[in-house]
PDB file of C-alpha atoms in Angstrom:
ATOM      1  CA  MET G1456     160.170 -28.324 215.219  1.00 94.00           C
ATOM      2  CA  ILE G1457     163.831 -27.760 214.412  1.00 97.00           C
ATOM      3  CA  THR G1458     165.911 -30.596 212.963  1.00 98.00           C
ATOM      4  CA  ALA G1459     169.282 -30.767 211.263  1.00 98.00           C
ATOM      5  CA  GLY G1460     171.295 -32.888 208.876  1.00 98.00           C
ATOM      6  CA  CYS G1461     175.078 -33.117 208.552  1.00 98.00           C
ATOM      7  CA  ASP G1462     176.720 -34.722 205.516  1.00 97.00           C
ATOM      8  CA  VAL G1463     180.472 -35.208 205.892  1.00 96.00           C
ATOM      9  CA  GLY G1464     181.856 -36.159 202.489  1.00 91.00           C
ATOM     10  CA  SER G1465     185.362 -36.858 201.281  1.00 85.00           C
ATOM     11  CA  LEU G1466     185.803 -33.437 199.658  1.00 87.00           C
ATOM     12  CA  THR G1467     183.091 -31.257 201.188  1.00 93.00           C
ATOM     13  CA  SER G1468     180.971 -31.199 204.325  1.00 96.00           C
ATOM     14  CA  LYS G1469     177.410 -29.881 204.326  1.00 98.00           C
ATOM     15  CA  ALA G1470     174.903 -28.978 207.029  1.00 98.00           C
ATOM     16  CA  VAL G1471     171.242 -27.978 206.865  1.00 98.00           C
ATOM     17  CA  VAL G1472     168.844 -26.767 209.546  1.00 98.00           C
ATOM     18  CA  ILE G1473     165.085 -27.093 208.976  1.00 98.00           C
ATOM     19  CA  ARG G1474     162.270 -25.512 210.940  1.00 97.00           C
ATOM     20  CA  ASP G1475     158.735 -26.734 210.252  1.00 92.00           C
ATOM     21  CA  GLY G1476     159.548 -27.900 206.730  1.00 91.00           C
ATOM     22  CA  ARG G1477     161.605 -24.849 205.704  1.00 95.00           C
ATOM     23  CA  ILE G1478     165.371 -24.506 205.394  1.00 97.00           C
ATOM     24  CA  ILE G1479     166.512 -21.749 207.753  1.00 98.00           C
ATOM     25  CA  GLY G1480     170.270 -22.314 207.583  1.00 98.00           C
ATOM     26  CA  SER G1481     172.821 -24.191 205.499  1.00 98.00           C
ATOM     27  CA  ALA G1482     176.546 -24.310 204.851  1.00 98.00           C
ATOM     28  CA  ILE G1483     179.120 -26.032 202.647  1.00 97.00           C
ATOM     29  CA  ILE G1484     182.829 -26.218 203.494  1.00 97.00           C
ATOM     30  CA  ARG G1485     185.889 -28.121 202.318  1.00 94.00           C
ATOM     31  CA  SER G1486     186.364 -31.269 204.419  1.00 94.00           C
ATOM     32  CA  SER G1487     189.455 -31.609 206.557  1.00 93.00           C
ATOM     33  CA  SER G1488     191.227 -34.873 207.397  1.00 91.00           C
ATOM     34  CA  ARG G1489     189.209 -35.117 210.631  1.00 95.00           C
ATOM     35  CA  PRO G1490     185.461 -35.681 210.051  1.00 95.00           C
ATOM     36  CA  GLU G1491     184.462 -34.602 213.563  1.00 96.00           C
ATOM     37  CA  ILE G1492     186.094 -31.201 213.088  1.00 97.00           C
ATOM     38  CA  SER G1493     184.585 -30.715 209.640  1.00 97.00           C
ATOM     39  CA  ALA G1494     181.164 -31.655 211.000  1.00 98.00           C
ATOM     40  CA  GLN G1495     181.285 -29.217 213.888  1.00 97.00           C
ATOM     41  CA  LYS G1496     182.590 -26.377 211.745  1.00 98.00           C
ATOM     42  CA  VAL G1497     179.972 -26.736 209.018  1.00 98.00           C
ATOM     43  CA  MET G1498     177.163 -27.178 211.542  1.00 98.00           C
ATOM     44  CA  ASP G1499     178.280 -24.067 213.437  1.00 98.00           C
ATOM     45  CA  GLU G1500     178.094 -22.088 210.188  1.00 98.00           C
ATOM     46  CA  ALA G1501     174.609 -23.389 209.396  1.00 98.00           C
ATOM     47  CA  LEU G1502     173.394 -22.647 212.935  1.00 98.00           C
ATOM     48  CA  GLU G1503     174.816 -19.131 212.756  1.00 98.00           C
ATOM     49  CA  LYS G1504     172.885 -18.485 209.538  1.00 98.00           C
ATOM     50  CA  ALA G1505     169.751 -19.895 211.154  1.00 98.00           C
ATOM     51  CA  LYS G1506     170.357 -17.632 214.166  1.00 97.00           C
ATOM     52  CA  ILE G1507     169.926 -20.460 216.641  1.00 97.00           C
ATOM     53  CA  SER G1508     172.183 -22.530 218.903  1.00 96.00           C
ATOM     54  CA  GLN G1509     172.874 -26.244 218.771  1.00 95.00           C
ATOM     55  CA  SER G1510     170.714 -26.801 221.853  1.00 95.00           C
ATOM     56  CA  ASP G1511     167.692 -25.589 219.843  1.00 97.00           C
ATOM     57  CA  VAL G1512     168.009 -28.545 217.445  1.00 97.00           C
ATOM     58  CA  GLU G1513     165.611 -31.294 218.539  1.00 97.00           C
ATOM     59  CA  TYR G1514     167.073 -34.079 216.395  1.00 97.00           C
ATOM     60  CA  CYS G1515     170.043 -34.403 214.061  1.00 98.00           C
ATOM     61  CA  VAL G1516     170.908 -37.092 211.507  1.00 98.00           C
ATOM     62  CA  GLY G1517     174.403 -37.609 210.109  1.00 98.00           C
ATOM     63  CA  THR G1518     175.389 -39.061 206.758  1.00 97.00           C
ATOM     64  CA  GLY G1519     178.343 -39.270 204.380  1.00 93.00           C
ATOM     65  CA  TYR G1520     181.559 -41.251 204.695  1.00 89.00           C
ATOM     66  CA  GLY G1521     182.303 -39.563 208.045  1.00 92.00           C
ATOM     67  CA  ARG G1522     178.855 -40.107 209.562  1.00 95.00           C
ATOM     68  CA  ASP G1523     180.065 -42.451 212.307  1.00 94.00           C
ATOM     69  CA  ASN G1524     182.493 -39.824 213.585  1.00 94.00           C
ATOM     70  CA  ILE G1525     180.042 -36.950 214.051  1.00 96.00           C
ATOM     71  CA  PRO G1526     179.755 -36.512 217.834  1.00 94.00           C
ATOM     72  CA  PHE G1527     176.550 -34.465 217.999  1.00 96.00           C
ATOM     73  CA  VAL G1528     174.159 -36.513 215.816  1.00 97.00           C
ATOM     74  CA  ASP G1529     171.317 -38.608 217.232  1.00 97.00           C
ATOM     75  CA  LEU G1530     171.296 -41.079 214.335  1.00 97.00           C
ATOM     76  CA  ALA G1531     173.512 -41.986 211.371  1.00 97.00           C
ATOM     77  CA  ARG G1532     171.948 -42.984 208.044  1.00 96.00           C
ATOM     78  CA  SER G1533     173.416 -44.063 204.709  1.00 94.00           C
ATOM     79  CA  GLU G1534     174.075 -41.634 201.880  1.00 92.00           C
ATOM     80  CA  ILE G1535     171.652 -43.611 199.700  1.00 94.00           C
ATOM     81  CA  ALA G1536     168.766 -43.116 202.148  1.00 94.00           C
ATOM     82  CA  CYS G1537     169.533 -39.437 202.693  1.00 95.00           C
ATOM     83  CA  HIS G1538     169.993 -38.516 199.028  1.00 93.00           C
ATOM     84  CA  ALA G1539     166.786 -40.333 198.152  1.00 93.00           C
ATOM     85  CA  ARG G1540     164.825 -38.525 200.870  1.00 95.00           C
ATOM     86  CA  GLY G1541     166.396 -35.183 200.019  1.00 95.00           C
ATOM     87  CA  ALA G1542     165.767 -35.460 196.279  1.00 93.00           C
ATOM     88  CA  VAL G1543     162.097 -36.376 196.761  1.00 93.00           C
ATOM     89  CA  TRP G1544     161.640 -33.546 199.261  1.00 95.00           C
ATOM     90  CA  LEU G1545     163.129 -31.098 196.757  1.00 94.00           C
ATOM     91  CA  ALA G1546     161.429 -32.564 193.658  1.00 92.00           C
ATOM     92  CA  PRO G1547     158.499 -34.840 194.645  1.00 93.00           C
ATOM     93  CA  ALA G1548     158.099 -36.415 191.167  1.00 93.00           C
ATOM     94  CA  THR G1549     161.638 -37.870 191.259  1.00 95.00           C
ATOM     95  CA  LYS G1550     161.940 -41.548 190.343  1.00 96.00           C
ATOM     96  CA  THR G1551     165.694 -41.754 189.668  1.00 97.00           C
ATOM     97  CA  ILE G1552     168.528 -39.911 191.396  1.00 96.00           C
ATOM     98  CA  ILE G1553     172.026 -39.470 190.048  1.00 95.00           C
ATOM     99  CA  ASP G1554     174.370 -38.161 192.703  1.00 92.00           C
ATOM    100  CA  ILE G1555     177.960 -37.322 191.847  1.00 89.00           C
ATOM    101  CA  GLY G1556     180.096 -36.752 194.894  1.00 83.00           C
ATOM    102  CA  GLY G1557     183.754 -35.912 195.305  1.00 81.00           C
ATOM    103  CA  GLN G1558     184.949 -39.514 195.186  1.00 81.00           C
ATOM    104  CA  ASP G1559     181.928 -41.588 194.269  1.00 86.00           C
ATOM    105  CA  CYS G1560     178.854 -41.644 192.047  1.00 91.00           C
ATOM    106  CA  LYS G1561     175.469 -43.131 192.883  1.00 92.00           C
ATOM    107  CA  ALA G1562     172.474 -44.045 190.724  1.00 96.00           C
ATOM    108  CA  ILE G1563     169.301 -44.675 192.717  1.00 97.00           C
ATOM    109  CA  ARG G1564     165.918 -45.816 191.409  1.00 97.00           C
ATOM    110  CA  LEU G1565     162.850 -45.268 193.567  1.00 96.00           C
ATOM    111  CA  ASP G1566     159.516 -47.055 193.651  1.00 93.00           C
ATOM    112  CA  LYS G1567     156.148 -45.309 193.337  1.00 88.00           C
ATOM    113  CA  ASN G1568     156.219 -44.477 197.055  1.00 88.00           C
ATOM    114  CA  GLY G1569     159.634 -42.822 196.880  1.00 89.00           C
ATOM    115  CA  ARG G1570     161.447 -45.708 198.562  1.00 92.00           C
ATOM    116  CA  VAL G1571     164.804 -46.998 197.306  1.00 95.00           C
ATOM    117  CA  GLU G1572     164.203 -49.880 194.903  1.00 95.00           C
ATOM    118  CA  LYS G1573     167.651 -50.319 193.370  1.00 96.00           C
ATOM    119  CA  PHE G1574     170.981 -48.534 193.511  1.00 95.00           C
ATOM    120  CA  LEU G1575     174.547 -48.838 192.280  1.00 94.00           C
ATOM    121  CA  THR G1576     177.637 -47.003 193.475  1.00 90.00           C
ATOM    122  CA  ASN G1577     180.982 -46.365 191.812  1.00 83.00           C
ATOM    123  CA  ASP G1578     183.446 -45.840 194.650  1.00 64.00           C
ATOM    124  CA  LYS G1579     186.435 -47.814 193.380  1.00 63.00           C
ATOM    125  CA  CYS G1580     187.684 -45.334 190.769  1.00 70.00           C
ATOM    126  CA  ALA G1581     187.886 -41.543 190.479  1.00 68.00           C
ATOM    127  CA  ALA G1582     186.327 -41.647 186.996  1.00 70.00           C
ATOM    128  CA  GLY G1583     182.753 -40.424 187.116  1.00 76.00           C
ATOM    129  CA  THR G1584     183.332 -38.347 190.257  1.00 82.00           C
ATOM    130  CA  GLY G1585     183.910 -34.738 191.153  1.00 85.00           C
ATOM    131  CA  ARG G1586     187.562 -35.520 191.715  1.00 87.00           C
ATOM    132  CA  PHE G1587     187.919 -36.495 188.053  1.00 89.00           C
ATOM    133  CA  LEU G1588     186.686 -33.063 186.970  1.00 91.00           C
ATOM    134  CA  GLU G1589     188.929 -31.292 189.483  1.00 90.00           C
ATOM    135  CA  VAL G1590     192.005 -33.052 188.108  1.00 91.00           C
ATOM    136  CA  MET G1591     191.068 -32.289 184.489  1.00 92.00           C
ATOM    137  CA  ALA G1592     190.211 -28.652 185.197  1.00 93.00           C
ATOM    138  CA  LYS G1593     193.597 -28.181 186.842  1.00 93.00           C
ATOM    139  CA  LEU G1594     195.345 -29.637 183.787  1.00 93.00           C
ATOM    140  CA  LEU G1595     193.461 -27.193 181.551  1.00 95.00           C
ATOM    141  CA  GLY G1596     194.176 -24.267 183.854  1.00 93.00           C
ATOM    142  CA  VAL G1597     190.508 -23.453 184.410  1.00 92.00           C
ATOM    143  CA  SER G1598     188.096 -23.638 187.331  1.00 89.00           C
ATOM    144  CA  VAL G1599     185.671 -26.537 187.678  1.00 86.00           C
ATOM    145  CA  ASP G1600     182.837 -24.067 187.030  1.00 84.00           C
ATOM    146  CA  ASP G1601     184.456 -22.875 183.793  1.00 90.00           C
ATOM    147  CA  LEU G1602     184.968 -26.477 182.684  1.00 92.00           C
ATOM    148  CA  GLY G1603     181.203 -26.910 182.603  1.00 88.00           C
ATOM    149  CA  LYS G1604     180.795 -23.936 180.250  1.00 90.00           C
ATOM    150  CA  MET G1605     183.301 -25.233 177.709  1.00 93.00           C
ATOM    151  CA  SER G1606     180.828 -27.626 176.091  1.00 92.00           C
ATOM    152  CA  LYS G1607     178.724 -24.704 174.838  1.00 91.00           C
ATOM    153  CA  LYS G1608     181.716 -23.180 173.071  1.00 92.00           C
ATOM    154  CA  SER G1609     183.073 -26.419 171.612  1.00 95.00           C
ATOM    155  CA  ARG G1610     182.838 -27.168 167.878  1.00 93.00           C
ATOM    156  CA  GLU G1611     184.578 -30.563 167.802  1.00 95.00           C
ATOM    157  CA  PRO G1612     184.800 -32.256 171.222  1.00 96.00           C
ATOM    158  CA  VAL G1613     187.729 -34.628 171.548  1.00 96.00           C
ATOM    159  CA  THR G1614     187.317 -38.249 172.595  1.00 93.00           C
ATOM    160  CA  LEU G1615     189.241 -39.555 175.571  1.00 91.00           C
ATOM    161  CA  ALA G1616     190.532 -43.094 175.000  1.00 82.00           C
ATOM    162  CA  SER G1617     189.847 -44.035 178.613  1.00 77.00           C
ATOM    163  CA  THR G1618     187.777 -42.748 181.536  1.00 73.00           C
ATOM    164  CA  CYS G1619     190.543 -43.857 183.890  1.00 79.00           C
ATOM    165  CA  THR G1620     191.777 -40.657 185.496  1.00 81.00           C
ATOM    166  CA  VAL G1621     195.443 -41.558 184.996  1.00 80.00           C
ATOM    167  CA  TRP G1622     195.095 -42.381 181.288  1.00 85.00           C
ATOM    168  CA  ALA G1623     192.673 -39.519 180.683  1.00 89.00           C
ATOM    169  CA  GLN G1624     195.265 -37.083 182.026  1.00 91.00           C
ATOM    170  CA  ALA G1625     197.717 -38.339 179.403  1.00 92.00           C
ATOM    171  CA  ASP G1626     195.092 -37.809 176.685  1.00 93.00           C
ATOM    172  CA  VAL G1627     194.333 -34.290 177.859  1.00 95.00           C
ATOM    173  CA  ILE G1628     198.014 -33.314 177.986  1.00 94.00           C
ATOM    174  CA  GLN G1629     198.544 -34.701 174.479  1.00 94.00           C
ATOM    175  CA  TYR G1630     195.539 -32.801 173.074  1.00 96.00           C
ATOM    176  CA  VAL G1631     196.620 -29.531 174.691  1.00 94.00           C
ATOM    177  CA  ASN G1632     200.207 -29.919 173.464  1.00 95.00           C
ATOM    178  CA  SER G1633     198.860 -30.610 169.958  1.00 95.00           C
ATOM    179  CA  GLY G1634     197.132 -27.242 169.904  1.00 95.00           C
ATOM    180  CA  ILE G1635     193.557 -28.535 170.161  1.00 96.00           C
ATOM    181  CA  PRO G1636     191.276 -25.713 171.411  1.00 96.00           C
ATOM    182  CA  LEU G1637     190.737 -25.910 175.170  1.00 95.00           C
ATOM    183  CA  GLU G1638     186.968 -25.770 174.648  1.00 96.00           C
ATOM    184  CA  ASP G1639     187.089 -28.988 172.619  1.00 97.00           C
ATOM    185  CA  VAL G1640     189.249 -30.723 175.222  1.00 97.00           C
ATOM    186  CA  GLY G1641     186.998 -29.532 178.049  1.00 96.00           C
ATOM    187  CA  ALA G1642     183.908 -30.742 176.209  1.00 96.00           C
ATOM    188  CA  GLY G1643     185.592 -34.115 175.741  1.00 96.00           C
ATOM    189  CA  VAL G1644     186.231 -34.310 179.475  1.00 95.00           C
ATOM    190  CA  ASN G1645     182.560 -33.524 180.209  1.00 95.00           C
ATOM    191  CA  ASN G1646     181.415 -36.176 177.715  1.00 95.00           C
ATOM    192  CA  ALA G1647     183.729 -38.787 179.228  1.00 92.00           C
ATOM    193  CA  MET G1648     182.364 -37.990 182.665  1.00 91.00           C
ATOM    194  CA  ALA G1649     178.784 -38.306 181.440  1.00 94.00           C
ATOM    195  CA  GLY G1650     179.570 -41.627 179.767  1.00 92.00           C
ATOM    196  CA  ARG G1651     180.830 -43.135 183.006  1.00 90.00           C
ATOM    197  CA  VAL G1652     177.809 -41.885 184.947  1.00 93.00           C
ATOM    198  CA  ALA G1653     175.372 -43.062 182.256  1.00 94.00           C
ATOM    199  CA  THR G1654     176.669 -46.614 182.678  1.00 92.00           C
ATOM    200  CA  LEU G1655     175.441 -46.616 186.274  1.00 93.00           C
ATOM    201  CA  ALA G1656     172.157 -44.894 185.433  1.00 95.00           C
ATOM    202  CA  ASN G1657     171.354 -47.355 182.666  1.00 95.00           C
ATOM    203  CA  ALA G1658     172.274 -50.287 184.897  1.00 95.00           C
ATOM    204  CA  VAL G1659     169.544 -49.325 187.394  1.00 96.00           C
ATOM    205  CA  HIS G1660     167.130 -48.725 184.474  1.00 95.00           C
ATOM    206  CA  ALA G1661     166.715 -45.003 185.113  1.00 94.00           C
ATOM    207  CA  GLN G1662     163.109 -43.829 184.900  1.00 92.00           C
ATOM    208  CA  ARG G1663     161.584 -40.386 184.596  1.00 91.00           C
ATOM    209  CA  GLU G1664     161.762 -38.091 186.442  1.00 93.00           C
ATOM    210  CA  VAL G1665     165.553 -38.060 186.790  1.00 96.00           C
ATOM    211  CA  ALA G1666     167.013 -35.659 189.349  1.00 95.00           C
ATOM    212  CA  MET G1667     170.705 -34.894 189.675  1.00 93.00           C
ATOM    213  CA  THR G1668     172.306 -33.977 192.981  1.00 90.00           C
ATOM    214  CA  GLY G1669     175.839 -33.142 194.047  1.00 87.00           C
ATOM    215  CA  GLY G1670     178.168 -30.394 192.890  1.00 84.00           C
ATOM    216  CA  VAL G1671     178.532 -31.776 189.353  1.00 89.00           C
ATOM    217  CA  ALA G1672     174.831 -31.008 188.780  1.00 89.00           C
ATOM    218  CA  LYS G1673     176.061 -27.431 188.190  1.00 88.00           C
ATOM    219  CA  ASN G1674     178.123 -28.582 185.175  1.00 91.00           C
ATOM    220  CA  ALA G1675     175.846 -27.951 182.189  1.00 90.00           C
ATOM    221  CA  GLY G1676     178.154 -29.824 179.811  1.00 93.00           C
ATOM    222  CA  VAL G1677     177.978 -33.051 181.791  1.00 94.00           C
ATOM    223  CA  VAL G1678     174.210 -32.739 182.253  1.00 94.00           C
ATOM    224  CA  LYS G1679     173.493 -32.185 178.554  1.00 94.00           C
ATOM    225  CA  SER G1680     175.683 -35.112 177.494  1.00 95.00           C
ATOM    226  CA  LEU G1681     174.154 -37.334 180.170  1.00 95.00           C
ATOM    227  CA  GLU G1682     170.631 -36.590 178.930  1.00 96.00           C
ATOM    228  CA  LYS G1683     171.547 -37.845 175.468  1.00 95.00           C
ATOM    229  CA  LEU G1684     173.119 -41.024 176.832  1.00 95.00           C
ATOM    230  CA  ILE G1685     170.263 -42.073 179.137  1.00 96.00           C
ATOM    231  CA  GLY G1686     167.407 -40.818 176.955  1.00 95.00           C
ATOM    232  CA  HIS G1687     165.774 -38.769 179.721  1.00 95.00           C
ATOM    233  CA  LYS G1688     165.759 -35.118 180.632  1.00 94.00           C
ATOM    234  CA  VAL G1689     167.684 -34.486 183.848  1.00 94.00           C
ATOM    235  CA  THR G1690     166.051 -32.182 186.377  1.00 88.00           C
ATOM    236  CA  ILE G1691     168.457 -29.817 188.086  1.00 81.00           C
ATOM    237  CA  ILE G1692     167.108 -29.003 191.518  1.00 81.00           C
ATOM    238  CA  ARG G1693     166.599 -25.268 191.935  1.00 82.00           C
ATOM    239  CA  LYS G1694     164.883 -25.158 195.314  1.00 87.00           C
ATOM    240  CA  ALA G1695     168.277 -25.452 197.016  1.00 92.00           C
ATOM    241  CA  ASP G1696     171.920 -26.001 196.112  1.00 93.00           C
ATOM    242  CA  PRO G1697     172.013 -29.568 194.688  1.00 91.00           C
ATOM    243  CA  GLN G1698     175.172 -30.158 196.691  1.00 93.00           C
ATOM    244  CA  LEU G1699     173.053 -29.951 199.860  1.00 96.00           C
ATOM    245  CA  ALA G1700     170.696 -32.799 198.912  1.00 95.00           C
ATOM    246  CA  GLY G1701     172.228 -35.366 201.269  1.00 95.00           C
ATOM    247  CA  ALA G1702     172.217 -32.998 204.249  1.00 98.00           C
ATOM    248  CA  ILE G1703     168.661 -31.927 203.421  1.00 98.00           C
ATOM    249  CA  GLY G1704     167.583 -35.552 203.295  1.00 97.00           C
ATOM    250  CA  ALA G1705     169.244 -36.158 206.668  1.00 98.00           C
ATOM    251  CA  ALA G1706     167.392 -33.183 208.199  1.00 98.00           C
ATOM    252  CA  VAL G1707     164.070 -34.337 206.731  1.00 97.00           C
ATOM    253  CA  LEU G1708     164.688 -37.889 208.004  1.00 97.00           C
ATOM    254  CA  ALA G1709     165.325 -36.346 211.428  1.00 97.00           C
ATOM    255  CA  SER G1710     161.854 -34.774 211.237  1.00 96.00           C
ATOM    256  CA  ASP G1711     160.393 -38.115 210.136  1.00 94.00           C
ATOM    257  CA  VAL G1712     161.898 -39.852 213.171  1.00 94.00           C
ATOM    258  CA  LYS G1713     160.665 -37.223 215.613  1.00 89.00           C
ATOM    259  CA  GLU G1714     157.162 -37.371 214.156  1.00 86.00           C
ATOM    260  CA  GLY G1715     157.069 -41.162 214.075  1.00 80.00           C
ATOM    261  CA  ARG G1716     157.104 -41.550 210.286  1.00 80.00           C
ATOM    262  CA  ALA G1717     160.395 -43.470 210.214  1.00 70.00           C
TER     263      ALA G1717
END
């Protein structure tokens, strides 16, 4: 059986193709202003890697903020449901999921059967999202990937007075102009990010095992700080790019539907 999942997010769009429980194609692209175009483009890339055509896909589930505008999906499901299913498929012991997207952050607690028991979402403010890190990295003149490495080199991380993106920018500019080492400023940014995310995780009473999905899972500085704040080790999914978790969950849910499990 071949199924697919398409996750159209605010900053990136992802697609995954699964055949008999194995990922055979995937893709990640920058989202455009038109979800339907982003969806088709990313799915075409995933299908090309899988060496199949769209007609070979038996069932496709869409998710993400643009899920209702994906013309080729058979079913649309929430990001919460798809990230939960994807995380458990990638790391079966998962009980809590922290997903940091481009413009939102989600903390999801699962029950013993892997079903969503409680969740909270921060989608009203850029703080605690991938966008926050993008803005700060640009101010520091480094890539988002390099921002994550700064925590390892820092000796005295700065403290940002606010996690509000606007006020945090002012703090960062002031620190840089004062000659504070960039590593210390970058580490402060990572810590501020982790603090915002930890608030959500603690509010859902995060339980082991904690899995982190989304692009920010690749930021070691945020992950390390987050572990200290929530008191649990955070599992970074290695089986696939953590940014693909939502699309993977959508593809697995598509299999569940076809096989009568959902």
